[in-house]
Amino acid sequence: MSIEVITDRSGLREIRQKVEREERLSFEDGLALYATPEIAALGELADFANRRRNGLRVGYNVNRHINYSNLCKLSCMFCAFAKKRGDADGYEFSMDEILERSREAYEGGADELHIVGGLHPDYPWEVYPAMLRAIRDRYPELHLKGFTAVEIDYFAELSGLSHEDVLRELVDAGLGSMPGGGAEILTDRVWKKIYRDKMGPDKWIDVIGRAHRVGVRTNSTMLHGHIERDDEKVTHLIRLRELQDETGGFMTYIPLRFHPENTPIQRLGLVQGVSSVREIAVGRLMFDNVPHVKTYWIMTSLEVAQICLTMGADDIDGTVVEEKITHMAGARTPEHVSEEDLRRVITEAGRTPYRRDTVYNELAYPAPERAPRPVSAVA
Ligand code: V47
C-alpha cells in the first residue's frame, strides 16, 4: 500500500487543505475526523495545527486537587463520586482538613489548587467564599481554580444572587479561574438520558458565558466514551467554539475519558488509548480558537498522555496529588506524579516542558525554595 492510498483512505485530503489554509472546519469535517480509521494521519494534522500555535512547548503545573466533599444532591449516571449522607464512602472535609491540604500544597511548592465538589445538600452558600478566603489569606501565592458551572449555578440558587454576583463574591474571596468540568456532552439527548437532574447544556453555556463576561477565565471539557454519538461530540465542540468566538474566555479544552466502574452504566466499559488520542486530535482541529488542549494524564495514563503530546495536545495538567472523581470510578493511574517525572514524559515525546501557572504564564524551573509560612503570618 502506498502513502497515497493511506491519504485517500483517511478521507482527510480536503480537510488537510483547509487546515493548511487556516480555514474553519465544518460540522461534516468533524464527522469525517471521527470516522477516519487513519489515526496517524489525523494525529499528524492535529500536531501541525498545534505546533503552528504552540510550537514544541508543553505546559504542566504543580498543583493539588481538593475535592472538598462528595455529598451531592444529583445522581448522574456517569458518576461514581457522588454519595448521599449516610453512604459508607460519603465524606466532607472540615475547614481544617482543607487548610491542611492547602498548607501541604504550599510547602510542596504548588502554584494552584483545583477545588471542586458535589452539590452539597446542606452547606449554606456562605461556606464557599469563606473556604476560598481562608485559603487565600494564608497562602496568597496559590491560584485558586475552583467550582464548575454546575456549582456556580447551585450557589446562585442557594444564595438568591445572580450568577454574576456569585462570581464576583467568589473572586473577591480569592477565586482566580474556573475548571472546565460539568459540560459532559452538550446535547439534549445525552443530557436527558444520563444526567437529567443536572443543569442542561444551554444553561452550562450560559453560566460559562457569564463567567467569561465578568472576567473569570475557564477551561472546557467533554466527557467521552459512554452513550454519546460522533455527531453529538461535533455539536459539543462547535458550541464551545461559538462561545469562544463571543467571549474569548476559554484557556484550554480537555477531553475526559469516561470511567465506568461503580456507576449505573458500568456495562458500557472503558474506551482505550486510540479514543483518547482521537479526542485530542479532533478537539485541536475543530476547536480552532482555544489556545491550549490538555491531555489529562489521570484519565488517560501517562503513557497515552505522552502520545497525545505528539498528536495535538500542548498541556499535560499537573502533579495532582489526590484525586477522587476518577479513582472512585475505577481509575488505575496513580494520584500523584512528580514534577521531574512530568518533565521527563514531555521531553521523551520530543517536546520542551515549561512549568506554568494556571493562566499559562511561564514560571521559573526549578522553582525557588518555599519556606514554611511562619505561624505569625497565619490569619
Ligand atoms: O465534571 C465525572 C467528569 C469532571 C466521571 O479544568 C468523570 O483543568 C470520567 O473537570 N469518569 C471533573 N469523568 C474533572 C474535570 C477536570 C479535570 C482536570 C482538569 C480540569 C481543568 C478539569 O469529571 C466532572 C465530570 O465531567 N466525570 N464522573 C467518570 N466516571
mmCIF file of C-alpha atoms and ligand atoms in Angstrom:
data_model
loop_
_atom_site.group_PDB
_atom_site.id
_atom_site.type_symbol
_atom_site.label_atom_id
_atom_site.label_comp_id
_atom_site.label_asym_id
_atom_site.label_seq_id
_atom_site.Cartn_x
_atom_site.Cartn_y
_atom_site.Cartn_z
ATOM 1 C CA MET A 1 0.000 0.000 0.000
ATOM 2 C CA SER A 2 1.364 3.468 -0.868
ATOM 3 C CA ILE A 3 1.201 6.561 1.284
ATOM 4 C CA GLU A 4 -1.269 7.948 -1.272
ATOM 5 C CA VAL A 5 -3.648 5.078 -0.522
ATOM 6 C CA ILE A 6 -3.450 5.856 3.183
ATOM 7 C CA THR A 7 -4.185 9.524 2.500
ATOM 8 C CA ASP A 8 -7.207 8.542 0.391
ATOM 9 C CA ARG A 9 -8.423 6.036 2.961
ATOM 10 C CA SER A 10 -8.124 8.696 5.655
ATOM 11 C CA GLY A 11 -10.712 10.901 3.916
ATOM 12 C CA LEU A 12 -8.667 13.860 5.134
ATOM 13 C CA ARG A 13 -7.306 15.275 1.858
ATOM 14 C CA GLU A 14 -9.672 18.259 1.724
ATOM 15 C CA ILE A 15 -9.588 18.800 5.456
ATOM 16 C CA ARG A 16 -5.793 18.895 5.284
ATOM 17 C CA GLN A 17 -6.005 21.692 2.716
ATOM 18 C CA LYS A 18 -8.426 23.623 4.896
ATOM 19 C CA VAL A 19 -6.162 23.222 7.917
ATOM 20 C CA GLU A 20 -3.183 24.423 5.893
ATOM 21 C CA ARG A 21 -5.168 27.491 4.797
ATOM 22 C CA GLU A 22 -6.345 28.054 8.411
ATOM 23 C CA GLU A 23 -9.950 27.679 7.304
ATOM 24 C CA ARG A 24 -12.561 26.754 9.855
ATOM 25 C CA LEU A 25 -13.723 23.131 9.766
ATOM 26 C CA SER A 26 -17.437 22.383 9.313
ATOM 27 C CA PHE A 27 -19.769 20.000 11.118
ATOM 28 C CA GLU A 28 -19.273 17.477 8.269
ATOM 29 C CA ASP A 29 -15.498 17.818 8.593
ATOM 30 C CA GLY A 30 -15.876 16.976 12.272
ATOM 31 C CA LEU A 31 -17.787 13.803 11.382
ATOM 32 C CA ALA A 32 -15.022 12.840 8.937
ATOM 33 C CA LEU A 33 -12.385 13.328 11.644
ATOM 34 C CA TYR A 34 -14.300 10.957 13.921
ATOM 35 C CA ALA A 35 -14.807 8.450 11.093
ATOM 36 C CA THR A 36 -11.282 8.171 9.747
ATOM 37 C CA PRO A 37 -9.501 4.902 10.509
ATOM 38 C CA GLU A 38 -6.138 6.601 9.866
ATOM 39 C CA ILE A 39 -5.286 7.724 13.358
ATOM 40 C CA ALA A 40 -1.674 8.597 12.496
ATOM 41 C CA ALA A 41 -2.775 10.865 9.615
ATOM 42 C CA LEU A 42 -5.317 12.524 11.925
ATOM 43 C CA GLY A 43 -2.700 12.964 14.627
ATOM 44 C CA GLU A 44 -0.198 14.449 12.198
ATOM 45 C CA LEU A 45 -2.736 17.056 11.111
ATOM 46 C CA ALA A 46 -3.577 17.968 14.698
ATOM 47 C CA ASP A 47 0.127 18.107 15.544
ATOM 48 C CA PHE A 48 0.607 20.545 12.670
ATOM 49 C CA ALA A 49 -2.264 22.737 13.959
ATOM 50 C CA ASN A 50 -0.897 22.614 17.492
ATOM 51 C CA ARG A 51 2.684 23.405 16.505
ATOM 52 C CA ARG A 52 1.570 26.364 14.434
ATOM 53 C CA ARG A 53 0.060 27.780 17.610
ATOM 54 C CA ASN A 54 2.262 26.492 20.426
ATOM 55 C CA GLY A 55 5.488 25.305 18.817
ATOM 56 C CA LEU A 56 7.098 22.404 20.643
ATOM 57 C CA ARG A 57 6.341 23.747 24.120
ATOM 58 C CA VAL A 58 4.264 21.655 26.512
ATOM 59 C CA GLY A 59 2.937 23.131 29.747
ATOM 60 C CA TYR A 60 2.379 21.476 33.095
ATOM 61 C CA ASN A 61 1.662 22.848 36.519
ATOM 62 C CA VAL A 62 2.485 21.948 40.078
ATOM 63 C CA ASN A 63 -0.945 21.679 41.555
ATOM 64 C CA ARG A 64 -3.116 19.862 44.018
ATOM 65 C CA HIS A 65 -6.745 18.852 43.674
ATOM 66 C CA ILE A 66 -9.065 19.315 46.653
ATOM 67 C CA ASN A 67 -12.445 17.573 46.265
ATOM 68 C CA TYR A 68 -13.957 19.151 49.377
ATOM 69 C CA SER A 69 -16.975 16.803 49.635
ATOM 70 C CA ASN A 70 -18.662 14.153 47.531
ATOM 71 C CA LEU A 71 -22.098 14.583 49.096
ATOM 72 C CA CYS A 72 -24.265 15.598 46.173
ATOM 73 C CA LYS A 73 -27.909 16.312 45.510
ATOM 74 C CA LEU A 74 -27.584 14.924 41.996
ATOM 75 C CA SER A 75 -27.474 11.294 40.827
ATOM 76 C CA CYS A 76 -25.839 11.465 37.412
ATOM 77 C CA MET A 77 -25.455 8.053 35.808
ATOM 78 C CA PHE A 78 -21.830 8.549 34.757
ATOM 79 C CA CYS A 79 -20.670 9.497 38.246
ATOM 80 C CA ALA A 80 -19.223 7.213 40.939
ATOM 81 C CA PHE A 81 -18.046 10.111 43.095
ATOM 82 C CA ALA A 82 -21.415 11.466 44.300
ATOM 83 C CA LYS A 83 -22.779 9.980 47.537
ATOM 84 C CA LYS A 84 -25.731 10.606 49.805
ATOM 85 C CA ARG A 85 -25.469 11.335 53.504
ATOM 86 C CA GLY A 86 -25.223 8.009 55.342
ATOM 87 C CA ASP A 87 -23.429 6.243 52.472
ATOM 88 C CA ALA A 88 -20.300 4.494 53.747
ATOM 89 C CA ASP A 89 -17.974 6.325 51.364
ATOM 90 C CA GLY A 90 -19.577 9.769 51.594
ATOM 91 C CA TYR A 91 -17.221 12.389 53.051
ATOM 92 C CA GLU A 92 -16.781 16.082 53.698
ATOM 93 C CA PHE A 93 -13.515 17.778 54.565
ATOM 94 C CA SER A 94 -13.628 20.150 57.512
ATOM 95 C CA MET A 95 -12.148 23.610 57.016
ATOM 96 C CA ASP A 96 -9.098 22.395 58.983
ATOM 97 C CA GLU A 97 -8.658 19.469 56.603
ATOM 98 C CA ILE A 98 -8.925 21.805 53.624
ATOM 99 C CA LEU A 99 -6.363 24.164 55.170
ATOM 100 C CA GLU A 100 -4.041 21.266 55.982
ATOM 101 C CA ARG A 101 -4.122 20.181 52.327
ATOM 102 C CA SER A 102 -3.530 23.787 51.278
ATOM 103 C CA ARG A 103 -0.532 24.013 53.607
ATOM 104 C CA GLU A 104 0.934 20.813 52.213
ATOM 105 C CA ALA A 105 0.399 22.124 48.701
ATOM 106 C CA TYR A 106 2.048 25.457 49.526
ATOM 107 C CA GLU A 107 5.022 23.872 51.264
ATOM 108 C CA GLY A 108 5.344 21.321 48.475
ATOM 109 C CA GLY A 109 5.785 24.176 46.009
ATOM 110 C CA ALA A 110 2.355 24.109 44.326
ATOM 111 C CA ASP A 111 1.115 27.090 42.347
ATOM 112 C CA GLU A 112 -2.522 26.046 42.046
ATOM 113 C CA LEU A 113 -5.342 24.434 43.986
ATOM 114 C CA HIS A 114 -8.082 22.845 41.885
ATOM 115 C CA ILE A 115 -11.162 22.880 44.127
ATOM 116 C CA VAL A 116 -14.435 21.154 43.200
ATOM 117 C CA GLY A 117 -17.057 19.062 44.960
ATOM 118 C CA GLY A 118 -20.592 17.703 44.788
ATOM 119 C CA LEU A 119 -23.704 19.866 45.176
ATOM 120 C CA HIS A 120 -23.690 19.579 48.946
ATOM 121 C CA PRO A 121 -27.184 19.089 50.386
ATOM 122 C CA ASP A 122 -26.810 21.321 53.465
ATOM 123 C CA TYR A 123 -23.941 23.794 53.224
ATOM 124 C CA PRO A 124 -25.156 27.367 53.094
ATOM 125 C CA TRP A 125 -23.755 29.423 50.228
ATOM 126 C CA GLU A 126 -21.506 31.402 52.601
ATOM 127 C CA VAL A 127 -19.315 28.305 53.129
ATOM 128 C CA TYR A 128 -17.821 28.632 49.656
ATOM 129 C CA PRO A 129 -16.461 32.194 49.726
ATOM 130 C CA ALA A 130 -15.367 31.512 53.330
ATOM 131 C CA MET A 131 -13.401 28.457 52.133
ATOM 132 C CA LEU A 132 -11.600 30.463 49.459
ATOM 133 C CA ARG A 133 -10.949 33.405 51.772
ATOM 134 C CA ALA A 134 -9.453 31.164 54.465
ATOM 135 C CA ILE A 135 -7.037 29.625 51.939
ATOM 136 C CA ARG A 136 -6.210 32.905 50.202
ATOM 137 C CA ASP A 137 -5.479 34.739 53.462
ATOM 138 C CA ARG A 138 -2.932 32.097 54.440
ATOM 139 C CA TYR A 139 -1.495 31.186 51.053
ATOM 140 C CA PRO A 140 -1.948 34.096 48.637
ATOM 141 C CA GLU A 141 0.669 32.523 46.324
ATOM 142 C CA LEU A 142 -1.745 29.724 45.390
ATOM 143 C CA HIS A 143 -4.007 30.338 42.398
ATOM 144 C CA LEU A 144 -7.480 29.083 43.321
ATOM 145 C CA LYS A 145 -9.110 27.402 40.329
ATOM 146 C CA GLY A 146 -12.463 26.392 41.657
ATOM 147 C CA PHE A 147 -16.050 25.373 41.050
ATOM 148 C CA THR A 148 -17.644 24.218 37.808
ATOM 149 C CA ALA A 149 -20.553 25.990 36.125
ATOM 150 C CA VAL A 150 -22.814 23.432 37.836
ATOM 151 C CA GLU A 151 -21.637 24.548 41.276
ATOM 152 C CA ILE A 152 -21.911 28.236 40.352
ATOM 153 C CA ASP A 153 -25.497 27.689 39.242
ATOM 154 C CA TYR A 154 -26.233 25.892 42.518
ATOM 155 C CA PHE A 155 -24.674 28.722 44.537
ATOM 156 C CA ALA A 156 -26.939 31.200 42.701
ATOM 157 C CA GLU A 157 -29.949 29.090 43.667
ATOM 158 C CA LEU A 158 -28.783 28.784 47.301
ATOM 159 C CA SER A 159 -27.950 32.461 47.743
ATOM 160 C CA GLY A 160 -30.684 34.093 45.669
ATOM 161 C CA LEU A 161 -27.912 36.114 43.994
ATOM 162 C CA SER A 162 -27.408 36.447 40.263
ATOM 163 C CA HIS A 163 -24.709 34.264 38.714
ATOM 164 C CA GLU A 164 -22.650 37.384 38.165
ATOM 165 C CA ASP A 165 -22.874 38.395 41.824
ATOM 166 C CA VAL A 166 -21.964 34.880 42.956
ATOM 167 C CA LEU A 167 -18.913 35.017 40.702
ATOM 168 C CA ARG A 168 -17.941 38.499 41.884
ATOM 169 C CA GLU A 169 -18.176 37.432 45.527
ATOM 170 C CA LEU A 170 -16.043 34.381 44.849
ATOM 171 C CA VAL A 171 -13.463 36.459 43.005
ATOM 172 C CA ASP A 172 -13.416 38.871 45.928
ATOM 173 C CA ALA A 173 -12.735 35.880 48.205
ATOM 174 C CA GLY A 174 -9.839 34.646 46.069
ATOM 175 C CA LEU A 175 -11.201 32.755 43.055
ATOM 176 C CA GLY A 176 -8.676 33.012 40.220
ATOM 177 C CA SER A 177 -10.332 30.959 37.471
ATOM 178 C CA MET A 178 -12.719 28.050 36.917
ATOM 179 C CA PRO A 179 -12.068 24.499 35.764
ATOM 180 C CA GLY A 180 -13.945 23.112 32.773
ATOM 181 C CA GLY A 181 -15.949 20.299 34.373
ATOM 182 C CA GLY A 182 -19.660 19.630 34.223
ATOM 183 C CA ALA A 183 -20.087 20.124 30.469
ATOM 184 C CA GLU A 184 -20.335 16.364 29.787
ATOM 185 C CA ILE A 185 -21.928 16.282 26.291
ATOM 186 C CA LEU A 186 -23.714 19.476 25.362
ATOM 187 C CA THR A 187 -26.766 17.967 23.662
ATOM 188 C CA ASP A 188 -30.286 17.436 24.974
ATOM 189 C CA ARG A 189 -30.446 13.728 24.091
ATOM 190 C CA VAL A 190 -27.451 12.703 26.200
ATOM 191 C CA TRP A 191 -28.384 15.083 28.981
ATOM 192 C CA LYS A 192 -31.915 13.605 29.231
ATOM 193 C CA LYS A 193 -30.576 10.060 29.246
ATOM 194 C CA ILE A 194 -27.776 10.210 31.787
ATOM 195 C CA TYR A 195 -27.771 13.450 33.822
ATOM 196 C CA ARG A 196 -31.185 14.970 33.579
ATOM 197 C CA ASP A 197 -31.276 16.393 37.156
ATOM 198 C CA LYS A 198 -28.200 18.439 36.376
ATOM 199 C CA MET A 199 -28.221 21.779 34.607
ATOM 200 C CA GLY A 200 -28.903 21.345 30.879
ATOM 201 C CA PRO A 201 -26.470 22.099 28.052
ATOM 202 C CA ASP A 202 -27.874 25.588 27.305
ATOM 203 C CA LYS A 203 -27.517 26.529 30.946
ATOM 204 C CA TRP A 204 -23.899 25.335 31.097
ATOM 205 C CA ILE A 205 -23.040 27.502 28.093
ATOM 206 C CA ASP A 206 -24.976 30.414 29.596
ATOM 207 C CA VAL A 207 -23.241 30.250 33.003
ATOM 208 C CA ILE A 208 -19.771 29.905 31.475
ATOM 209 C CA GLY A 209 -20.529 32.858 29.199
ATOM 210 C CA ARG A 210 -21.467 34.912 32.249
ATOM 211 C CA ALA A 211 -18.222 33.910 33.967
ATOM 212 C CA HIS A 212 -16.202 34.994 30.947
ATOM 213 C CA ARG A 213 -18.060 38.297 30.772
ATOM 214 C CA VAL A 214 -17.309 39.135 34.408
ATOM 215 C CA GLY A 215 -13.643 38.376 33.686
ATOM 216 C CA VAL A 216 -13.324 34.843 35.068
ATOM 217 C CA ARG A 217 -11.413 32.668 32.622
ATOM 218 C CA THR A 218 -12.341 28.994 32.465
ATOM 219 C CA ASN A 219 -11.361 25.717 30.936
ATOM 220 C CA SER A 220 -13.686 23.473 28.945
ATOM 221 C CA THR A 221 -14.166 19.709 28.899
ATOM 222 C CA MET A 222 -16.067 16.965 27.132
ATOM 223 C CA LEU A 223 -16.863 13.620 28.768
ATOM 224 C CA HIS A 224 -16.461 10.956 26.064
ATOM 225 C CA GLY A 225 -16.695 7.191 25.842
ATOM 226 C CA HIS A 226 -20.246 6.461 27.083
ATOM 227 C CA ILE A 227 -23.507 6.719 25.103
ATOM 228 C CA GLU A 228 -22.632 9.748 23.006
ATOM 229 C CA ARG A 229 -22.581 9.663 19.198
ATOM 230 C CA ASP A 230 -19.966 11.273 16.980
ATOM 231 C CA ASP A 231 -22.395 13.931 15.726
ATOM 232 C CA GLU A 232 -23.071 14.909 19.352
ATOM 233 C CA LYS A 233 -19.371 15.349 20.037
ATOM 234 C CA VAL A 234 -19.049 17.546 16.962
ATOM 235 C CA THR A 235 -22.032 19.609 18.137
ATOM 236 C CA HIS A 236 -20.371 19.913 21.553
ATOM 237 C CA LEU A 237 -17.105 21.175 20.072
ATOM 238 C CA ILE A 238 -18.887 23.652 17.817
ATOM 239 C CA ARG A 239 -20.872 25.031 20.764
ATOM 240 C CA LEU A 240 -17.635 25.611 22.679
ATOM 241 C CA ARG A 241 -16.063 27.207 19.608
ATOM 242 C CA GLU A 242 -19.025 29.549 19.138
ATOM 243 C CA LEU A 243 -18.918 30.694 22.746
ATOM 244 C CA GLN A 244 -15.180 31.257 22.425
ATOM 245 C CA ASP A 245 -15.801 33.435 19.343
ATOM 246 C CA GLU A 246 -18.053 35.558 21.511
ATOM 247 C CA THR A 247 -16.095 35.781 24.771
ATOM 248 C CA GLY A 248 -12.529 34.506 24.277
ATOM 249 C CA GLY A 249 -12.690 33.260 27.874
ATOM 250 C CA PHE A 250 -11.650 29.626 27.419
ATOM 251 C CA MET A 251 -7.992 28.820 28.092
ATOM 252 C CA THR A 252 -7.974 25.084 27.490
ATOM 253 C CA TYR A 253 -10.001 22.202 26.135
ATOM 254 C CA ILE A 254 -9.755 18.842 27.953
ATOM 255 C CA PRO A 255 -11.415 15.649 26.727
ATOM 256 C CA LEU A 256 -12.270 13.458 29.741
ATOM 257 C CA ARG A 257 -12.306 9.691 29.298
ATOM 258 C CA PHE A 258 -15.377 8.183 30.941
ATOM 259 C CA HIS A 259 -14.508 5.717 33.719
ATOM 260 C CA PRO A 260 -17.396 3.298 34.206
ATOM 261 C CA GLU A 261 -16.662 1.320 37.404
ATOM 262 C CA ASN A 262 -19.177 1.768 40.220
ATOM 263 C CA THR A 263 -21.544 3.775 38.017
ATOM 264 C CA PRO A 264 -25.026 2.665 36.919
ATOM 265 C CA ILE A 265 -23.715 2.479 33.322
ATOM 266 C CA GLN A 266 -20.717 0.315 34.176
ATOM 267 C CA ARG A 267 -21.713 -2.200 31.440
ATOM 268 C CA LEU A 268 -20.542 0.288 28.800
ATOM 269 C CA GLY A 269 -16.887 -0.478 29.578
ATOM 270 C CA LEU A 270 -13.823 1.709 29.178
ATOM 271 C CA VAL A 271 -12.638 3.150 25.858
ATOM 272 C CA GLN A 272 -8.919 2.701 25.196
ATOM 273 C CA GLY A 273 -5.903 4.669 24.032
ATOM 274 C CA VAL A 274 -6.823 5.383 20.432
ATOM 275 C CA SER A 275 -10.056 7.031 21.602
ATOM 276 C CA SER A 276 -8.076 9.352 23.886
ATOM 277 C CA VAL A 277 -5.711 10.236 21.042
ATOM 278 C CA ARG A 278 -8.572 10.815 18.613
ATOM 279 C CA GLU A 279 -10.375 13.148 21.049
ATOM 280 C CA ILE A 280 -7.239 15.232 21.465
ATOM 281 C CA ALA A 281 -6.691 15.461 17.708
ATOM 282 C CA VAL A 282 -10.319 16.211 16.818
ATOM 283 C CA GLY A 283 -10.529 18.740 19.649
ATOM 284 C CA ARG A 284 -7.416 20.556 18.416
ATOM 285 C CA LEU A 285 -8.698 20.689 14.852
ATOM 286 C CA MET A 286 -12.348 21.596 15.465
ATOM 287 C CA PHE A 287 -11.956 23.912 18.477
ATOM 288 C CA ASP A 288 -9.572 26.092 16.499
ATOM 289 C CA ASN A 289 -9.869 29.189 18.689
ATOM 290 C CA VAL A 290 -8.932 27.647 22.052
ATOM 291 C CA PRO A 291 -5.279 28.359 22.883
ATOM 292 C CA HIS A 292 -4.469 25.057 24.599
ATOM 293 C CA VAL A 293 -5.507 21.403 24.511
ATOM 294 C CA LYS A 294 -4.785 19.336 27.590
ATOM 295 C CA THR A 295 -4.325 15.598 27.937
ATOM 296 C CA TYR A 296 -5.378 14.807 31.488
ATOM 297 C CA TRP A 297 -2.971 12.002 32.388
ATOM 298 C CA ILE A 298 -5.048 10.925 35.409
ATOM 299 C CA MET A 299 -7.731 9.744 32.987
ATOM 300 C CA THR A 300 -5.593 8.618 30.028
ATOM 301 C CA SER A 301 -2.469 7.219 31.784
ATOM 302 C CA LEU A 302 0.928 8.875 31.421
ATOM 303 C CA GLU A 303 1.787 6.540 28.548
ATOM 304 C CA VAL A 304 -1.182 7.574 26.414
ATOM 305 C CA ALA A 305 -0.849 11.215 27.502
ATOM 306 C CA GLN A 306 2.688 11.169 26.138
ATOM 307 C CA ILE A 307 1.442 10.037 22.728
ATOM 308 C CA CYS A 308 -1.270 12.714 22.823
ATOM 309 C CA LEU A 309 1.527 15.297 23.129
ATOM 310 C CA THR A 310 2.640 14.330 19.629
ATOM 311 C CA MET A 311 -0.912 14.474 18.213
ATOM 312 C CA GLY A 312 -2.391 17.829 19.163
ATOM 313 C CA ALA A 313 -2.005 18.386 22.922
ATOM 314 C CA ASP A 314 0.296 21.039 24.378
ATOM 315 C CA ASP A 315 -0.540 20.530 28.051
ATOM 316 C CA ILE A 316 -0.487 17.586 30.462
ATOM 317 C CA ASP A 317 -2.195 19.020 33.588
ATOM 318 C CA GLY A 318 -0.174 18.752 36.787
ATOM 319 C CA THR A 319 1.083 16.842 39.772
ATOM 320 C CA VAL A 320 -2.491 16.469 41.215
ATOM 321 C CA VAL A 321 -1.530 14.572 44.479
ATOM 322 C CA GLU A 322 -5.039 13.409 45.455
ATOM 323 C CA GLU A 323 -7.888 12.692 43.046
ATOM 324 C CA LYS A 324 -11.241 11.150 43.859
ATOM 325 C CA ILE A 325 -13.647 11.617 40.915
ATOM 326 C CA THR A 326 -11.900 9.222 38.537
ATOM 327 C CA HIS A 327 -10.415 6.924 41.162
ATOM 328 C CA MET A 328 -13.823 6.190 42.687
ATOM 329 C CA ALA A 329 -14.805 5.189 39.131
ATOM 330 C CA GLY A 330 -12.016 2.644 38.811
ATOM 331 C CA ALA A 331 -9.004 4.592 37.527
ATOM 332 C CA ARG A 332 -5.774 2.610 37.919
ATOM 333 C CA THR A 333 -3.456 5.573 37.394
ATOM 334 C CA PRO A 334 -1.524 6.927 40.375
ATOM 335 C CA GLU A 335 -2.938 10.061 42.008
ATOM 336 C CA HIS A 336 0.393 11.833 42.034
ATOM 337 C CA VAL A 337 3.304 12.300 39.699
ATOM 338 C CA SER A 338 6.405 14.317 40.485
ATOM 339 C CA GLU A 339 7.357 17.429 38.555
ATOM 340 C CA GLU A 340 10.525 15.665 37.376
ATOM 341 C CA ASP A 341 8.536 12.727 36.016
ATOM 342 C CA LEU A 342 6.180 15.060 34.133
ATOM 343 C CA ARG A 343 9.177 16.825 32.573
ATOM 344 C CA ARG A 344 10.694 13.504 31.591
ATOM 345 C CA VAL A 345 7.466 12.320 29.949
ATOM 346 C CA ILE A 346 7.290 15.566 27.967
ATOM 347 C CA THR A 347 10.969 15.549 26.966
ATOM 348 C CA GLU A 348 10.793 11.931 25.875
ATOM 349 C CA ALA A 349 7.966 12.946 23.499
ATOM 350 C CA GLY A 350 10.378 15.356 21.809
ATOM 351 C CA ARG A 351 8.805 18.445 23.373
ATOM 352 C CA THR A 352 10.068 21.211 25.601
ATOM 353 C CA PRO A 353 8.466 21.273 29.045
ATOM 354 C CA TYR A 354 7.607 24.541 30.738
ATOM 355 C CA ARG A 355 6.260 24.982 34.225
ATOM 356 C CA ARG A 356 3.250 27.267 34.018
ATOM 357 C CA ASP A 357 0.773 28.997 36.266
ATOM 358 C CA THR A 358 -2.939 28.339 35.828
ATOM 359 C CA VAL A 359 -3.357 31.055 33.190
ATOM 360 C CA TYR A 360 -0.352 29.890 31.140
ATOM 361 C CA ASN A 361 2.399 32.267 32.194
ATOM 362 C CA GLU A 362 5.773 30.534 32.244
ATOM 363 C CA LEU A 363 7.306 30.090 35.707
ATOM 364 C CA ALA A 364 10.879 29.501 36.763
ATOM 365 C CA TYR A 365 12.200 25.955 36.872
ATOM 366 C CA PRO A 366 13.422 24.838 39.287
ATOM 367 C CA ALA A 367 11.130 26.919 41.460
ATOM 368 C CA PRO A 368 12.712 28.885 44.308
ATOM 369 C CA GLU A 369 12.570 27.077 47.691
ATOM 370 C CA ARG A 370 9.481 27.857 49.744
ATOM 371 C CA ALA A 371 9.929 28.431 53.451
ATOM 372 C CA PRO A 372 7.211 27.164 55.786
ATOM 373 C CA ARG A 373 4.777 30.011 56.449
ATOM 374 C CA PRO A 374 5.616 31.457 59.897
ATOM 375 C CA VAL A 375 2.745 30.982 62.340
ATOM 376 C CA SER A 376 2.576 34.749 62.941
ATOM 377 C CA ALA A 377 1.662 35.271 59.268
ATOM 378 C CA VAL A 378 -1.308 32.927 59.505
ATOM 379 C CA ALA A 379 -4.589 34.775 59.844
HETATM 380 O O1 V47 B 1 -17.153 17.489 35.988
HETATM 381 C C1 V47 B 1 -17.439 12.618 36.402
HETATM 382 C C2 V47 B 1 -16.152 14.225 34.917
HETATM 383 C C3 V47 B 1 -15.195 16.122 35.723
HETATM 384 C C4 V47 B 1 -16.632 10.746 35.729
HETATM 385 O O2 V47 B 1 -10.300 22.359 34.068
HETATM 386 C C5 V47 B 1 -15.984 11.788 35.062
HETATM 387 O O3 V47 B 1 -8.156 21.994 34.236
HETATM 388 C C6 V47 B 1 -14.701 10.277 33.937
HETATM 389 O O4 V47 B 1 -13.448 18.660 35.025
HETATM 390 N N1 V47 B 1 -15.318 9.224 34.522
HETATM 391 C C7 V47 B 1 -14.166 16.620 36.735
HETATM 392 N N2 V47 B 1 -15.027 11.563 34.182
HETATM 393 C C8 V47 B 1 -12.784 16.684 36.155
HETATM 394 C C9 V47 B 1 -12.539 17.976 35.432
HETATM 395 C C10 V47 B 1 -11.142 18.434 35.207
HETATM 396 C C11 V47 B 1 -10.084 17.575 35.421
HETATM 397 C C12 V47 B 1 -8.782 18.045 35.225
HETATM 398 C C13 V47 B 1 -8.540 19.332 34.849
HETATM 399 C C14 V47 B 1 -9.600 20.191 34.649
HETATM 400 C C15 V47 B 1 -9.349 21.617 34.290
HETATM 401 C C16 V47 B 1 -10.921 19.749 34.810
HETATM 402 O O5 V47 B 1 -15.010 14.735 35.538
HETATM 403 C C17 V47 B 1 -16.636 16.215 36.079
HETATM 404 C C18 V47 B 1 -17.236 15.280 35.060
HETATM 405 O O6 V47 B 1 -17.368 15.930 33.834
HETATM 406 N N3 V47 B 1 -16.525 12.922 35.485
HETATM 407 N N4 V47 B 1 -17.522 11.282 36.563
HETATM 408 C C19 V47 B 1 -16.274 9.406 35.419
HETATM 409 N N5 V47 B 1 -16.888 8.370 35.978
#
